[in-house]
mmCIF file of C-alpha atoms and ligand atoms in Angstrom:
data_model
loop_
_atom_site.group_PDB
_atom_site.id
_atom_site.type_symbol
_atom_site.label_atom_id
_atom_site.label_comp_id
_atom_site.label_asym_id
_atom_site.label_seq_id
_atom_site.Cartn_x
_atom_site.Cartn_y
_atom_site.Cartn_z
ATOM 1 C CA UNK A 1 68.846 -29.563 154.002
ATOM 2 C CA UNK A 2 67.743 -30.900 151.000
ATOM 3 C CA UNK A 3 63.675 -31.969 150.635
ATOM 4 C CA UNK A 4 63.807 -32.763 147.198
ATOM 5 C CA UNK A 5 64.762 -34.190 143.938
ATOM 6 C CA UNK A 6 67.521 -37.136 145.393
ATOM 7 C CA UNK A 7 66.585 -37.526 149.142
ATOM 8 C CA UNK A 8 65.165 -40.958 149.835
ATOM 9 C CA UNK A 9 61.575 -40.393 151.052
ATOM 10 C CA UNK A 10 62.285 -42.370 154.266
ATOM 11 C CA UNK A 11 64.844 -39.782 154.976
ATOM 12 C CA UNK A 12 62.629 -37.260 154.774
ATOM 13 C CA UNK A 13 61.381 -35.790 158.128
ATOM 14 C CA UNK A 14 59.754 -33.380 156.472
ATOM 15 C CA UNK A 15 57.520 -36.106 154.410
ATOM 16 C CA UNK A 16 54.409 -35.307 156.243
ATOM 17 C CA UNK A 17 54.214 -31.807 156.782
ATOM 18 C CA UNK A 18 51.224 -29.745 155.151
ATOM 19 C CA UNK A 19 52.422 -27.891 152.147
ATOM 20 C CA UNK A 20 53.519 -24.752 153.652
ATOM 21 C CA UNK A 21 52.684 -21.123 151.777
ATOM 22 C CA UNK A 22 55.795 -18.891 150.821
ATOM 23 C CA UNK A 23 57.037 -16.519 153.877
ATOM 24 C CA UNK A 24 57.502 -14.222 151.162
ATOM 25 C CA UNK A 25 55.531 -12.931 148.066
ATOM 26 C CA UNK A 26 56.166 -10.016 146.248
ATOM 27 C CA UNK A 27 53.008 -8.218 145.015
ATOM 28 C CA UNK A 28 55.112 -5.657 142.999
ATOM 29 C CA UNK A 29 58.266 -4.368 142.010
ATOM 30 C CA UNK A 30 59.026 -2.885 145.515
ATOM 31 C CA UNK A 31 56.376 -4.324 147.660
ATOM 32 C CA UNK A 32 56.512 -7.756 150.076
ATOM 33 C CA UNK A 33 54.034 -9.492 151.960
ATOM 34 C CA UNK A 34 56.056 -11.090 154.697
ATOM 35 C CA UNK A 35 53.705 -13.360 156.211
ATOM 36 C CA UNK A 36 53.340 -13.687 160.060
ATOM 37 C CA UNK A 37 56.813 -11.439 160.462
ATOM 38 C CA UNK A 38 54.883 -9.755 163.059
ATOM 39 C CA UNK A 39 53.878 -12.499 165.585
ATOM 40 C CA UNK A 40 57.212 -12.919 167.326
ATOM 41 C CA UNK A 41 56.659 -9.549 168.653
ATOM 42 C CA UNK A 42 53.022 -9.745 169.507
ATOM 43 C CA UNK A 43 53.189 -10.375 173.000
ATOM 44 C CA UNK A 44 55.092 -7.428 173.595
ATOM 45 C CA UNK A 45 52.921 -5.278 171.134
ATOM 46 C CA UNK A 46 48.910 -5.901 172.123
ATOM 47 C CA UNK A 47 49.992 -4.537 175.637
ATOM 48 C CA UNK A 48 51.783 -1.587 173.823
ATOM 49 C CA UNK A 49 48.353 -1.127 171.692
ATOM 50 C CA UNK A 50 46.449 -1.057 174.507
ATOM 51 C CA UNK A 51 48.188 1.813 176.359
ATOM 52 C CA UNK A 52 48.038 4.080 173.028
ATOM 53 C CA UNK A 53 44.365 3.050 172.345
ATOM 54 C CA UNK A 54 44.181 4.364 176.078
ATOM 55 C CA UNK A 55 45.707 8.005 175.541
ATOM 56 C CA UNK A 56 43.860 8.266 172.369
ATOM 57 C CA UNK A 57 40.657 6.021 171.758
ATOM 58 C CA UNK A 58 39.342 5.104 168.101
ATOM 59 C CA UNK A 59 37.379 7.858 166.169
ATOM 60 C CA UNK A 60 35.128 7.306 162.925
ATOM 61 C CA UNK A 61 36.941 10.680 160.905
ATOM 62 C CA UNK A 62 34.268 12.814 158.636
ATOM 63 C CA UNK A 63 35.900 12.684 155.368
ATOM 64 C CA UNK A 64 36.314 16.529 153.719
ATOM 65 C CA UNK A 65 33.202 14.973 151.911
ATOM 66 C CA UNK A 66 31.258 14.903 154.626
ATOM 67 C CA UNK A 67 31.588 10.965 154.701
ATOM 68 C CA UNK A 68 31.769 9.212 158.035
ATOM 69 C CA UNK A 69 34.536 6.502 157.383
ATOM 70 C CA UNK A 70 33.514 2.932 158.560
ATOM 71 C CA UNK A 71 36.953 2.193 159.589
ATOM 72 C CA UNK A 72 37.929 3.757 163.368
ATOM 73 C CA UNK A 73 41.526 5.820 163.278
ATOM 74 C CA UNK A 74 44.079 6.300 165.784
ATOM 75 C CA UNK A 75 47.452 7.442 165.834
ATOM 76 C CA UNK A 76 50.725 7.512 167.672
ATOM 77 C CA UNK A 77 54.682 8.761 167.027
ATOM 78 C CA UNK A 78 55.214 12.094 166.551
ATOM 79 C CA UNK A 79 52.456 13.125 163.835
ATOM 80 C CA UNK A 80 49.129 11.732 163.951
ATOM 81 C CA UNK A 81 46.765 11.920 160.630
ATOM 82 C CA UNK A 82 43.048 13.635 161.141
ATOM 83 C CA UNK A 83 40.373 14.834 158.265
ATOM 84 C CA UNK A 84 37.773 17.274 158.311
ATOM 85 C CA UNK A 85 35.650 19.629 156.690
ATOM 86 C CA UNK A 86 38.893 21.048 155.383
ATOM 87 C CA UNK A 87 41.245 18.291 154.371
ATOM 88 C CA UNK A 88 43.793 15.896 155.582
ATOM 89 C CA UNK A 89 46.531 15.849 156.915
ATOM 90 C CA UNK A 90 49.440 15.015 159.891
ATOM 91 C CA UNK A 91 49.138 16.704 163.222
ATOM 92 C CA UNK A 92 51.566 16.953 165.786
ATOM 93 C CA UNK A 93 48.568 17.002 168.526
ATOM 94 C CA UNK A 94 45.355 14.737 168.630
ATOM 95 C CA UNK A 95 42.512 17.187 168.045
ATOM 96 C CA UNK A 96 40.517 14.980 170.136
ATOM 97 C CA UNK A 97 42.370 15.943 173.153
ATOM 98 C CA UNK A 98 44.507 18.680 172.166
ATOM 99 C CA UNK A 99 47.605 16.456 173.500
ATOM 100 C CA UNK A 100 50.085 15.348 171.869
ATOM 101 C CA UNK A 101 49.753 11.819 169.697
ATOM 102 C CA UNK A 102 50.940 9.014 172.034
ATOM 103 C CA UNK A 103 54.491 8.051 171.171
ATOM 104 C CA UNK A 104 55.566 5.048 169.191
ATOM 105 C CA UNK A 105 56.090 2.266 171.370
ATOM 106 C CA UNK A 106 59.815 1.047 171.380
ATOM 107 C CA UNK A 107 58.268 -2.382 169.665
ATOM 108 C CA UNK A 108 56.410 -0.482 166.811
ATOM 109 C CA UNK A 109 59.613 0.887 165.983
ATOM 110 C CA UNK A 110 61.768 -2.006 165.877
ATOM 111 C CA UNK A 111 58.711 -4.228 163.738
ATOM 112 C CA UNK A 112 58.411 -1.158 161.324
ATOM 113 C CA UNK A 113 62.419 -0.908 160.765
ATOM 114 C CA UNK A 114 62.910 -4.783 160.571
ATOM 115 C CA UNK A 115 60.420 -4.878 157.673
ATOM 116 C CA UNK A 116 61.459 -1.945 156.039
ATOM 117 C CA UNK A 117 65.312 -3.557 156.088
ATOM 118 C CA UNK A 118 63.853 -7.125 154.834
ATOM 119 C CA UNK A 119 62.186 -5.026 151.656
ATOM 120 C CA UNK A 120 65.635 -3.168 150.885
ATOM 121 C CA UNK A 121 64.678 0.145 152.527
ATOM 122 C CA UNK A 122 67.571 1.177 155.157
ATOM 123 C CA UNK A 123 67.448 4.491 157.286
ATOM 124 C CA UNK A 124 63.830 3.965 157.245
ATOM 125 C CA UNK A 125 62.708 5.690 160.624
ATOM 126 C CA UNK A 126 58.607 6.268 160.999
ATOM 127 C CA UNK A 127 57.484 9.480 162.415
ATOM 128 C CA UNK A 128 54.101 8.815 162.066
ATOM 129 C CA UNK A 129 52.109 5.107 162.765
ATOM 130 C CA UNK A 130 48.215 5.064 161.702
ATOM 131 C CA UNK A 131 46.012 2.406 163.876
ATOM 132 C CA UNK A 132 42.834 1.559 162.084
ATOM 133 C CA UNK A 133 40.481 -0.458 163.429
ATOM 134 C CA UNK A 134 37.901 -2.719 161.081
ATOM 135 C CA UNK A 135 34.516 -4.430 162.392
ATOM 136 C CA UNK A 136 32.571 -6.887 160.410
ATOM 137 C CA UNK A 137 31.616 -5.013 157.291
ATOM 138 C CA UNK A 138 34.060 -1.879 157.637
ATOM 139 C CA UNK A 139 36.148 -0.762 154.054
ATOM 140 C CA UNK A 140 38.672 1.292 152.851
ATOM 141 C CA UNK A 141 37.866 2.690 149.192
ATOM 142 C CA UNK A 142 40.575 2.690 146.658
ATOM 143 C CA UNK A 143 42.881 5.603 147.331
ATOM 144 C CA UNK A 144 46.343 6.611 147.253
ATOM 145 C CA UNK A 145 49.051 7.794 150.486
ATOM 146 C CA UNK A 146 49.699 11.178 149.101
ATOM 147 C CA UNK A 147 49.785 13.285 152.285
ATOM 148 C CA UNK A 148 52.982 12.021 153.670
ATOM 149 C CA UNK A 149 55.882 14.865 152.437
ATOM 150 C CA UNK A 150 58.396 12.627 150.520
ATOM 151 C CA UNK A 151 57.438 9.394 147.950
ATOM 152 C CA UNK A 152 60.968 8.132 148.642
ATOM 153 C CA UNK A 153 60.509 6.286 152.331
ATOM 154 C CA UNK A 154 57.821 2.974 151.998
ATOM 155 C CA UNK A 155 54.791 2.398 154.273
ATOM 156 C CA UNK A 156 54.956 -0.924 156.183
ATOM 157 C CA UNK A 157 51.661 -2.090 157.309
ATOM 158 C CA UNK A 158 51.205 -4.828 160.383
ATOM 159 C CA UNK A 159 48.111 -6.464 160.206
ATOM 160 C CA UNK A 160 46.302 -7.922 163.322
ATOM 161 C CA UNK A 161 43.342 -10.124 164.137
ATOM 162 C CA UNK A 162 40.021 -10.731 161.766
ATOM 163 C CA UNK A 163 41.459 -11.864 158.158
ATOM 164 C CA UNK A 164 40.947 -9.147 154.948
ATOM 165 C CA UNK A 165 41.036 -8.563 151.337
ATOM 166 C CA UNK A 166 43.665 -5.974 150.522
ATOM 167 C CA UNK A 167 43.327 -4.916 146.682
ATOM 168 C CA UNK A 168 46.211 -3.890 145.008
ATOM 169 C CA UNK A 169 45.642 -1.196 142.045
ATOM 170 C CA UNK A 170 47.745 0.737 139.792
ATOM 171 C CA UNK A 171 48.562 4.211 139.596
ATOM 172 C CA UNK A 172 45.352 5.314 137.837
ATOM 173 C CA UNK A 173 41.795 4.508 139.827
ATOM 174 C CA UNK A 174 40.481 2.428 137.018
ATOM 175 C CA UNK A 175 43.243 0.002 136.972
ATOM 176 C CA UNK A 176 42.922 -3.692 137.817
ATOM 177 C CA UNK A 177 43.153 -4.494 140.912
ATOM 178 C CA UNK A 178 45.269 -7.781 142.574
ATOM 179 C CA UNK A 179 43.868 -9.344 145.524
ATOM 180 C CA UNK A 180 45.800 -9.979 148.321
ATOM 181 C CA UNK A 181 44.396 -12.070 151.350
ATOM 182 C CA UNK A 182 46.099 -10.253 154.825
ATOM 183 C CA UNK A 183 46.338 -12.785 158.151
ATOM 184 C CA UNK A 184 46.799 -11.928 161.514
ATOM 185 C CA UNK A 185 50.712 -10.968 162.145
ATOM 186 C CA UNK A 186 51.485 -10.570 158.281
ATOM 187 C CA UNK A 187 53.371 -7.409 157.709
ATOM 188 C CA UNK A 188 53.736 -5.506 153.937
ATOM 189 C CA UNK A 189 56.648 -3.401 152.896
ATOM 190 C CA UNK A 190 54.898 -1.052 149.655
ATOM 191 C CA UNK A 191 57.869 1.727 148.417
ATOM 192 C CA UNK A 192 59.658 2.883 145.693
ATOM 193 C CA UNK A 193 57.746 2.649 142.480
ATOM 194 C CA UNK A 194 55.041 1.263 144.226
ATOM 195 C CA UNK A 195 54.183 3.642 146.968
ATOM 196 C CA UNK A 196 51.499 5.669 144.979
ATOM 197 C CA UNK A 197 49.404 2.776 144.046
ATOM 198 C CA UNK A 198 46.007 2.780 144.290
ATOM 199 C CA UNK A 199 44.374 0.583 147.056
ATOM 200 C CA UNK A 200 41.835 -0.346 149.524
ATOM 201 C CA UNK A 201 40.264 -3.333 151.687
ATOM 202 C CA UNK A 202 37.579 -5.257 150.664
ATOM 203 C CA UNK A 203 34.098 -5.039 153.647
ATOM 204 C CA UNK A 204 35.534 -7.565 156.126
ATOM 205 C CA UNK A 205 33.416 -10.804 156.934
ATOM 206 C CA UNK A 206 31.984 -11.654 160.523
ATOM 207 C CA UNK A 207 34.439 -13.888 162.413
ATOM 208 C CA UNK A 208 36.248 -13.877 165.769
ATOM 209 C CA UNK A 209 40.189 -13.859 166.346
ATOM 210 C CA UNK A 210 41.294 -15.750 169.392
ATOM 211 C CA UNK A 211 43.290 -13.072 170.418
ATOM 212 C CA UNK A 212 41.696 -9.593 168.692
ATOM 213 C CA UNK A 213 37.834 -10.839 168.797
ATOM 214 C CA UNK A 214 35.277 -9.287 166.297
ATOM 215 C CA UNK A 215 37.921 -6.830 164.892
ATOM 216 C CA UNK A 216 40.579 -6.545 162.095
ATOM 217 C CA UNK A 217 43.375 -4.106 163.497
ATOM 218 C CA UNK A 218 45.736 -2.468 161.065
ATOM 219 C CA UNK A 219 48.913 -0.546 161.761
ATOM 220 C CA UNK A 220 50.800 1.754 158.773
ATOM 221 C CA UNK A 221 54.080 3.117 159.481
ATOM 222 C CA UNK A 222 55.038 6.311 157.371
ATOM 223 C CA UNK A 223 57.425 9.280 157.196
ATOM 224 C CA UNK A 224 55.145 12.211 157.408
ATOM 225 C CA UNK A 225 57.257 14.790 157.479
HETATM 226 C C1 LIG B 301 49.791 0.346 149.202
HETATM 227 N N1 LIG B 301 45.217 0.971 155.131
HETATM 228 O O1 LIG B 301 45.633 3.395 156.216
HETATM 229 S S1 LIG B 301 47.397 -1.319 154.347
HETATM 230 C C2 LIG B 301 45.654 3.324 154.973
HETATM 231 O O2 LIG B 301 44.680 -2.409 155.714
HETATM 232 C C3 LIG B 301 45.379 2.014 154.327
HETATM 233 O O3 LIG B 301 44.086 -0.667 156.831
HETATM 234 C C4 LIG B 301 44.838 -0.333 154.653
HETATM 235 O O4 LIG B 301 45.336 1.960 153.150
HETATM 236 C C5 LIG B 301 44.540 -1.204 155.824
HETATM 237 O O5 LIG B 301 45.918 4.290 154.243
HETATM 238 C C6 LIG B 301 45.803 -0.961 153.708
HETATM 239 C C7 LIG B 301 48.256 0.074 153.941
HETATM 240 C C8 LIG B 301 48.832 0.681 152.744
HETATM 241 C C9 LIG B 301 49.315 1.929 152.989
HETATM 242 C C10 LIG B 301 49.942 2.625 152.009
HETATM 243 C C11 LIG B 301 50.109 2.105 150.744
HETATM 244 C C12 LIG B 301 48.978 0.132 151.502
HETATM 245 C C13 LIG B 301 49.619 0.843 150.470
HETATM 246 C C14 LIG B 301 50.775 2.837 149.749
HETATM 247 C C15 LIG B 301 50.943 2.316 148.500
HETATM 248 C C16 LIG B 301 50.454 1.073 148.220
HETATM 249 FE FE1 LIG B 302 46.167 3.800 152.272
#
């Protein structure tokens, strides 16, 4: 269908329509913003959230600092990721419970792999899917994903609920950062050249999400190991 250049306006059922923003941005060389990909799967994956939240509840992690991080961490597929006095790093059991991580819902998986395939990444299978969980006012410093064993597969990120500023960096801490404003069901594909950026989310601002209430709920699929 054509919208413009030669179409008579009066032909145009589309005349009326808010200006709609791009499904797609890229935000670097190997990295997408796909916005709202997630939401046809939603229904199907707040129930799924809620059963892993249920075998292994939100934690505020002590950083090897000695930091309490504002942002709550959860974990499910076959590694989970935990800090303490000693480091980081991908467990096979929750230390919390000294179970194994819950596994990764059927409809993680198949959000994850779609994205991954939209951004060019194939074979991409996640062992490992990080649940973070913001309130009003919670950040992530600038950092980089180095703990995962191989550069080569991306991390695909699913955000949910209470809007936030991502910031985008460069490979060294003092580089600009880009902005990038993340919506409820938008889902990022970061890999490739990209994948050892620098980044981090801005404090997020009071609100309420119909669905997710006072909270911003993020999701990062990775290959751990
Ligand atoms: C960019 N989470 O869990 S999305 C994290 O919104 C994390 O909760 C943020 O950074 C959040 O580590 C940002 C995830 C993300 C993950 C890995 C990346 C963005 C990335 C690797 C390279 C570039
Ligand atoms: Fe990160």
């Amino acid at each position: 269908m054509q919208r413009k250049g030669t179409t008579p306006a009066t032909f145009d059922l589309f005349a009326d329509e808010a200006p709609q923003p791009p499904a797609v941005e890229q935000i670097g060389p190997q990295s997408y913003v796909f916005r709202g990909f997630a939401l046809p799967f939603i229904e199907r994956v707040l129930p799924a959230l809620e059963s892993v939240l249920s075998q292994a509840p939100f934690r505020h992690m002590v950083t090897p600092g000695g930091h309490t991080m504002s942002v709550a961490l959860s974990s499910c597929g076959s590694f989970g990721w935990t800090t303490d006095r000693s480091g980081y790093q991908y467990t096979p059991t929750n230390p919390q419970t000294g179970e194994p991580w819950p596994a990764l819902p059927e409809v993680f998986r198949e959000l994850a792999i779609a994205a991954a395939e939209m951004a060019g990444f194939v074979d991409f299978i996640p062992d490992a899917c990080l649940i973070n969980r913001y309130i009003p006012g919670a950040k992530m410093t600038l950092h980089q994903d180095k703990d995962e064993r191989g550069y080569q597969w991306p991390v695909v990120s699913v955000s949910l609920g209470l809007p936030a500023m991502f910031l985008f960096g460069g490979h060294q801490r003092s580089d600009k950062t880009q902005r990038v404003p993340l919506f409820h069901g938008d889902v990022v594909v970061w890999g490739g050249v990209d994948r050892l950026r620098f980044h981090g989310v801005m404090p997020v601002r009071e609100g309420s999400h119909p669905q997710l209430g006072e909270q911003r709920i993020n999701f990062t699929f990775r290959k751990a190991r």
